[in-house]
mmCIF file of C-alpha atoms in Angstrom:
data_model
loop_
_atom_site.group_PDB
_atom_site.id
_atom_site.type_symbol
_atom_site.label_atom_id
_atom_site.label_comp_id
_atom_site.label_asym_id
_atom_site.label_seq_id
_atom_site.Cartn_x
_atom_site.Cartn_y
_atom_site.Cartn_z
ATOM 1 C CA UNK X 835 0.000 0.000 0.000
ATOM 2 C CA UNK X 836 1.348 3.408 -0.895
ATOM 3 C CA UNK X 837 -0.104 5.741 1.729
ATOM 4 C CA UNK X 838 -1.318 4.831 5.203
ATOM 5 C CA UNK X 839 -2.788 7.776 7.111
ATOM 6 C CA UNK X 840 -3.630 7.013 10.732
ATOM 7 C CA UNK X 841 -5.357 9.304 13.274
ATOM 8 C CA UNK X 842 -3.950 12.464 11.686
ATOM 9 C CA UNK X 843 -4.906 15.869 13.091
ATOM 10 C CA UNK X 844 -3.448 19.290 12.294
ATOM 11 C CA UNK X 845 -3.934 22.687 13.949
ATOM 12 C CA UNK X 846 -2.677 26.106 12.859
ATOM 13 C CA UNK X 847 -2.366 29.451 14.603
ATOM 14 C CA UNK X 848 -3.734 32.228 12.374
ATOM 15 C CA UNK X 849 -1.212 35.005 11.756
ATOM 16 C CA UNK X 850 -3.771 37.784 11.911
ATOM 17 C CA UNK X 851 -5.713 37.137 15.120
ATOM 18 C CA UNK X 852 -3.549 34.492 16.723
ATOM 19 C CA UNK X 853 -6.531 32.170 17.044
ATOM 20 C CA UNK X 854 -6.293 28.390 16.863
ATOM 21 C CA UNK X 855 -7.696 26.785 13.713
ATOM 22 C CA UNK X 856 -8.139 23.019 13.592
ATOM 23 C CA UNK X 857 -7.731 22.096 9.924
ATOM 24 C CA UNK X 858 -7.926 18.287 10.199
ATOM 25 C CA UNK X 859 -9.237 15.941 12.862
ATOM 26 C CA UNK X 860 -8.676 12.187 13.150
ATOM 27 C CA UNK X 861 -8.050 11.386 9.482
ATOM 28 C CA UNK X 862 -7.758 7.684 8.665
ATOM 29 C CA UNK X 863 -7.253 6.688 5.047
ATOM 30 C CA UNK X 864 -5.388 4.065 3.037
ATOM 31 C CA UNK X 865 -4.512 4.738 -0.607
ATOM 32 C CA UNK X 866 -3.310 1.696 -2.494
ATOM 33 C CA UNK X 867 -0.463 1.731 -4.982
ATOM 34 C CA UNK X 868 -1.542 2.734 -8.478
ATOM 35 C CA UNK X 869 -4.871 4.295 -7.490
ATOM 36 C CA UNK X 870 -6.135 7.662 -8.726
ATOM 37 C CA UNK X 871 -7.796 9.352 -5.745
ATOM 38 C CA UNK X 872 -9.513 12.756 -5.687
ATOM 39 C CA UNK X 873 -10.118 14.874 -2.583
ATOM 40 C CA UNK X 874 -13.276 17.010 -2.682
ATOM 41 C CA UNK X 875 -15.225 18.999 -0.116
ATOM 42 C CA UNK X 876 -16.182 22.487 1.070
ATOM 43 C CA UNK X 877 -13.642 25.317 0.887
ATOM 44 C CA UNK X 878 -11.318 25.339 3.879
ATOM 45 C CA UNK X 879 -11.987 21.692 4.800
ATOM 46 C CA UNK X 880 -8.299 20.703 4.899
ATOM 47 C CA UNK X 881 -7.862 18.964 1.531
ATOM 48 C CA UNK X 882 -4.689 20.881 0.665
ATOM 49 C CA UNK X 883 -3.415 20.596 4.236
ATOM 50 C CA UNK X 884 -3.611 16.799 4.048
ATOM 51 C CA UNK X 885 -1.895 16.812 0.650
ATOM 52 C CA UNK X 886 0.985 18.890 2.075
ATOM 53 C CA UNK X 887 1.293 16.523 5.028
ATOM 54 C CA UNK X 888 1.456 13.573 2.632
ATOM 55 C CA UNK X 889 4.308 15.232 0.743
ATOM 56 C CA UNK X 890 6.170 16.030 3.966
ATOM 57 C CA UNK X 891 6.097 19.823 3.694
ATOM 58 C CA UNK X 892 4.568 19.881 7.181
ATOM 59 C CA UNK X 893 4.134 17.376 10.003
ATOM 60 C CA UNK X 894 0.849 16.355 11.677
ATOM 61 C CA UNK X 895 0.255 17.343 15.296
ATOM 62 C CA UNK X 896 -1.146 13.891 15.948
ATOM 63 C CA UNK X 897 -1.023 10.620 14.036
ATOM 64 C CA UNK X 898 1.249 9.292 11.318
ATOM 65 C CA UNK X 899 1.546 9.184 7.535
ATOM 66 C CA UNK X 900 3.500 6.370 5.904
ATOM 67 C CA UNK X 901 4.540 5.942 2.274
ATOM 68 C CA UNK X 902 5.236 2.274 1.522
ATOM 69 C CA UNK X 903 5.798 1.654 5.206
ATOM 70 C CA UNK X 904 8.198 4.563 5.735
ATOM 71 C CA UNK X 905 7.195 7.467 7.943
ATOM 72 C CA UNK X 906 6.791 10.696 5.957
ATOM 73 C CA UNK X 907 8.846 13.416 7.653
ATOM 74 C CA UNK X 908 10.130 15.443 4.673
ATOM 75 C CA UNK X 909 9.619 15.829 0.906
ATOM 76 C CA UNK X 910 10.879 13.073 -1.375
ATOM 77 C CA UNK X 911 11.831 12.811 -5.049
ATOM 78 C CA UNK X 912 9.571 9.765 -5.154
ATOM 79 C CA UNK X 913 6.591 12.069 -4.597
ATOM 80 C CA UNK X 914 6.006 14.728 -7.241
ATOM 81 C CA UNK X 915 3.979 17.749 -6.119
ATOM 82 C CA UNK X 916 2.106 20.271 -8.267
ATOM 83 C CA UNK X 917 1.180 23.539 -6.547
ATOM 84 C CA UNK X 918 -1.652 25.887 -7.474
ATOM 85 C CA UNK X 919 1.037 28.459 -8.296
ATOM 86 C CA UNK X 920 3.436 27.193 -10.920
ATOM 87 C CA UNK X 921 7.135 27.945 -11.309
ATOM 88 C CA UNK X 922 9.410 27.447 -14.287
ATOM 89 C CA UNK X 923 13.161 27.792 -14.670
ATOM 90 C CA UNK X 924 13.495 31.214 -16.357
ATOM 91 C CA UNK X 925 16.835 30.337 -17.972
ATOM 92 C CA UNK X 926 15.394 27.286 -19.772
ATOM 93 C CA UNK X 927 13.099 27.285 -22.788
ATOM 94 C CA UNK X 928 9.785 25.422 -22.803
ATOM 95 C CA UNK X 929 11.194 22.139 -24.121
ATOM 96 C CA UNK X 930 14.077 22.134 -21.651
ATOM 97 C CA UNK X 931 11.734 22.975 -18.756
ATOM 98 C CA UNK X 932 9.471 20.061 -19.664
ATOM 99 C CA UNK X 933 12.315 17.544 -20.062
ATOM 100 C CA UNK X 934 14.397 18.761 -17.106
ATOM 101 C CA UNK X 935 13.412 15.994 -14.686
ATOM 102 C CA UNK X 936 13.716 13.252 -17.283
ATOM 103 C CA UNK X 937 17.183 14.444 -18.279
ATOM 104 C CA UNK X 938 18.309 14.559 -14.645
ATOM 105 C CA UNK X 939 17.066 10.976 -14.247
ATOM 106 C CA UNK X 940 19.375 9.942 -17.077
ATOM 107 C CA UNK X 941 16.783 8.982 -19.672
ATOM 108 C CA UNK X 942 17.776 9.197 -23.378
ATOM 109 C CA UNK X 943 17.539 12.819 -24.544
ATOM 110 C CA UNK X 944 15.821 12.104 -27.855
ATOM 111 C CA UNK X 945 13.224 9.921 -26.161
ATOM 112 C CA UNK X 946 12.584 12.717 -23.652
ATOM 113 C CA UNK X 947 12.045 15.247 -26.437
ATOM 114 C CA UNK X 948 9.646 12.912 -28.238
ATOM 115 C CA UNK X 949 7.552 12.511 -25.091
ATOM 116 C CA UNK X 950 7.613 16.245 -24.433
ATOM 117 C CA UNK X 951 6.460 17.159 -27.942
ATOM 118 C CA UNK X 952 3.559 14.725 -27.635
ATOM 119 C CA UNK X 953 2.271 16.577 -24.569
ATOM 120 C CA UNK X 954 3.008 20.027 -25.995
ATOM 121 C CA UNK X 955 1.039 19.092 -29.119
ATOM 122 C CA UNK X 956 -1.946 18.114 -26.990
ATOM 123 C CA UNK X 957 -2.201 21.578 -25.411
ATOM 124 C CA UNK X 958 -1.201 23.662 -28.429
ATOM 125 C CA UNK X 959 2.301 24.589 -27.299
ATOM 126 C CA UNK X 960 4.555 22.775 -29.778
ATOM 127 C CA UNK X 961 5.279 26.013 -31.637
ATOM 128 C CA UNK X 962 6.437 27.572 -28.350
ATOM 129 C CA UNK X 963 9.011 24.870 -27.550
ATOM 130 C CA UNK X 964 11.953 27.261 -28.008
ATOM 131 C CA UNK X 965 10.347 30.175 -26.164
ATOM 132 C CA UNK X 966 11.382 31.217 -22.651
ATOM 133 C CA UNK X 967 8.990 31.710 -19.700
ATOM 134 C CA UNK X 968 9.058 35.513 -19.962
ATOM 135 C CA UNK X 969 7.713 35.164 -23.520
ATOM 136 C CA UNK X 970 4.648 33.160 -22.431
ATOM 137 C CA UNK X 971 1.262 34.162 -21.096
ATOM 138 C CA UNK X 972 0.238 33.078 -17.610
ATOM 139 C CA UNK X 973 -1.940 30.274 -18.960
ATOM 140 C CA UNK X 974 0.890 28.970 -21.125
ATOM 141 C CA UNK X 975 3.250 28.886 -18.156
ATOM 142 C CA UNK X 976 0.679 26.882 -16.219
ATOM 143 C CA UNK X 977 0.391 24.333 -18.999
ATOM 144 C CA UNK X 978 4.163 23.936 -19.256
ATOM 145 C CA UNK X 979 4.559 23.436 -15.488
ATOM 146 C CA UNK X 980 1.770 20.850 -15.425
ATOM 147 C CA UNK X 981 3.220 18.909 -18.349
ATOM 148 C CA UNK X 982 6.660 18.922 -16.719
ATOM 149 C CA UNK X 983 5.216 17.329 -13.588
ATOM 150 C CA UNK X 984 3.029 14.815 -15.407
ATOM 151 C CA UNK X 985 5.795 13.326 -17.555
ATOM 152 C CA UNK X 986 8.331 12.978 -14.742
ATOM 153 C CA UNK X 987 8.628 9.507 -13.292
ATOM 154 C CA UNK X 988 7.975 9.972 -9.587
ATOM 155 C CA UNK X 989 6.293 7.035 -7.899
ATOM 156 C CA UNK X 990 3.438 9.220 -6.668
ATOM 157 C CA UNK X 991 2.011 12.503 -7.933
ATOM 158 C CA UNK X 992 0.252 14.894 -5.529
ATOM 159 C CA UNK X 993 -1.706 17.634 -7.307
ATOM 160 C CA UNK X 994 -3.330 20.678 -5.704
ATOM 161 C CA UNK X 995 -6.063 21.992 -8.048
ATOM 162 C CA UNK X 996 -3.633 22.108 -10.986
ATOM 163 C CA UNK X 997 -6.216 22.797 -13.706
ATOM 164 C CA UNK X 998 -8.445 25.297 -11.905
ATOM 165 C CA UNK X 999 -7.209 28.400 -13.773
ATOM 166 C CA UNK X 1000 -7.270 26.872 -17.282
ATOM 167 C CA UNK X 1001 -9.932 27.238 -19.952
ATOM 168 C CA UNK X 1002 -12.298 24.292 -20.275
ATOM 169 C CA UNK X 1003 -10.898 22.946 -23.554
ATOM 170 C CA UNK X 1004 -7.287 22.948 -22.328
ATOM 171 C CA UNK X 1005 -8.367 21.538 -18.985
ATOM 172 C CA UNK X 1006 -10.109 18.581 -20.621
ATOM 173 C CA UNK X 1007 -7.088 17.856 -22.815
ATOM 174 C CA UNK X 1008 -4.753 17.859 -19.826
ATOM 175 C CA UNK X 1009 -7.129 15.644 -17.855
ATOM 176 C CA UNK X 1010 -7.028 13.110 -20.690
ATOM 177 C CA UNK X 1011 -3.234 13.312 -20.893
ATOM 178 C CA UNK X 1012 -2.950 12.842 -17.139
ATOM 179 C CA UNK X 1013 -5.162 9.742 -17.198
ATOM 180 C CA UNK X 1014 -3.198 8.273 -20.118
ATOM 181 C CA UNK X 1015 0.106 8.899 -18.346
ATOM 182 C CA UNK X 1016 -1.207 7.431 -15.094
ATOM 183 C CA UNK X 1017 -2.412 4.253 -16.809
ATOM 184 C CA UNK X 1018 0.895 3.800 -18.640
ATOM 185 C CA UNK X 1019 3.106 4.319 -15.581
ATOM 186 C CA UNK X 1020 1.123 2.688 -12.776
ATOM 187 C CA UNK X 1021 1.799 5.612 -10.447
ATOM 188 C CA UNK X 1022 -0.363 6.732 -7.544
ATOM 189 C CA UNK X 1023 -2.117 10.076 -8.044
ATOM 190 C CA UNK X 1024 -3.789 12.147 -5.315
ATOM 191 C CA UNK X 1025 -5.666 15.098 -6.777
ATOM 192 C CA UNK X 1026 -7.365 17.977 -4.928
ATOM 193 C CA UNK X 1027 -10.231 19.652 -6.776
ATOM 194 C CA UNK X 1028 -13.416 21.661 -6.233
ATOM 195 C CA UNK X 1029 -14.782 20.403 -9.555
ATOM 196 C CA UNK X 1030 -16.877 17.285 -8.939
ATOM 197 C CA UNK X 1031 -17.168 16.506 -12.654
ATOM 198 C CA UNK X 1032 -13.382 16.572 -12.883
ATOM 199 C CA UNK X 1033 -13.129 14.191 -9.916
ATOM 200 C CA UNK X 1034 -15.595 11.764 -11.503
ATOM 201 C CA UNK X 1035 -13.766 11.875 -14.838
ATOM 202 C CA UNK X 1036 -10.350 11.205 -13.298
ATOM 203 C CA UNK X 1037 -10.654 9.036 -10.230
ATOM 204 C CA UNK X 1038 -10.829 5.482 -8.955
ATOM 205 C CA UNK X 1039 -11.958 6.818 -5.590
ATOM 206 C CA UNK X 1040 -13.389 10.134 -4.388
ATOM 207 C CA UNK X 1041 -12.792 11.167 -0.776
ATOM 208 C CA UNK X 1042 -15.378 13.658 0.510
ATOM 209 C CA UNK X 1043 -14.290 15.881 3.407
ATOM 210 C CA UNK X 1044 -16.578 17.503 5.940
ATOM 211 C CA UNK X 1045 -16.335 21.217 6.650
ATOM 212 C CA UNK X 1046 -13.619 22.366 9.090
ATOM 213 C CA UNK X 1047 -12.277 20.682 11.068
ATOM 214 C CA UNK X 1048 -11.838 18.381 8.102
ATOM 215 C CA UNK X 1049 -12.873 14.790 8.594
ATOM 216 C CA UNK X 1050 -13.441 12.096 6.003
ATOM 217 C CA UNK X 1051 -17.191 11.976 5.495
ATOM 218 C CA UNK X 1052 -17.408 9.370 2.759
ATOM 219 C CA UNK X 1053 -15.256 7.523 0.211
ATOM 220 C CA UNK X 1054 -16.909 6.785 -3.134
ATOM 221 C CA UNK X 1055 -15.645 3.945 -5.320
ATOM 222 C CA UNK X 1056 -15.725 5.125 -8.919
ATOM 223 C CA UNK X 1057 -16.444 2.089 -11.083
ATOM 224 C CA UNK X 1058 -17.457 3.930 -14.254
ATOM 225 C CA UNK X 1059 -15.722 2.324 -17.245
ATOM 226 C CA UNK X 1060 -12.888 4.175 -18.990
ATOM 227 C CA UNK X 1061 -12.713 6.133 -21.218
ATOM 228 C CA UNK X 1062 -15.442 8.193 -19.574
ATOM 229 C CA UNK X 1063 -18.059 10.287 -21.317
ATOM 230 C CA UNK X 1064 -19.037 13.455 -19.452
ATOM 231 C CA UNK X 1065 -22.334 13.593 -21.358
ATOM 232 C CA UNK X 1066 -23.448 10.114 -20.332
ATOM 233 C CA UNK X 1067 -26.408 10.090 -17.935
ATOM 234 C CA UNK X 1068 -24.720 7.544 -15.642
ATOM 235 C CA UNK X 1069 -21.710 9.856 -15.405
ATOM 236 C CA UNK X 1070 -23.917 12.831 -14.541
ATOM 237 C CA UNK X 1071 -25.910 10.800 -12.026
ATOM 238 C CA UNK X 1072 -22.683 10.008 -10.184
ATOM 239 C CA UNK X 1073 -21.650 13.687 -10.310
ATOM 240 C CA UNK X 1074 -24.981 14.573 -8.705
ATOM 241 C CA UNK X 1075 -24.574 11.911 -6.003
ATOM 242 C CA UNK X 1076 -21.126 13.182 -4.978
ATOM 243 C CA UNK X 1077 -22.311 16.805 -5.129
ATOM 244 C CA UNK X 1078 -25.201 16.033 -2.800
ATOM 245 C CA UNK X 1079 -22.775 14.511 -0.294
ATOM 246 C CA UNK X 1080 -20.646 17.673 -0.385
ATOM 247 C CA UNK X 1081 -23.737 19.862 0.011
ATOM 248 C CA UNK X 1082 -24.673 17.866 3.114
ATOM 249 C CA UNK X 1083 -21.142 18.472 4.421
ATOM 250 C CA UNK X 1084 -21.731 22.201 4.128
ATOM 251 C CA UNK X 1085 -24.832 21.850 6.298
ATOM 252 C CA UNK X 1086 -23.270 19.654 9.010
#
């Protein structure tokens, strides 16, 4: 099993008023190797906090998080992390930014370029391969940073609302690329989103959080066959079911 989360709680002290804020309370969750799991729930329910704890950016106040049996106490190269705010190396062009991790890992350079161009084609950025970050729009930079993370070969990929600022067409293309990459590489993906339709399209399991302090309210098994059709009535029925569970969380 990849991640074992046992009795995890986390509290913060707000910088403004100095008040105590309990972000997570008694989280217990097991995420098996190779699963695609989405976290959903009301704003401020601790989804991102748990993701950061799983990466090792912060430590829980109570409980433990283990990755393949090892206690998570710091970030690891085996766990890729995509932030809401993206960063690129300003001295590298688009192609070199995308292939940076693969090159560092010692993979063949031509093979890395071929993979990179495939992803750049999918999001309309092939013609910008030789451009530098300062020559790109904000949306283009986001796409490049996402592609760079997706094609790297970390064992797990933790993603914090990576597609939220993209237009719908680009978002759908990247979702499809992410699913294809995940299926080819048998990696574990944990994905935070506010978009229930996105969660249903991507996931094997959907974890619904209660409002703060965040607790796990329900875990949905997503058994819809792949590839998934957003227009299918069964797909939309499942979207509605998960949405209703989140709405009930808001009222708790």
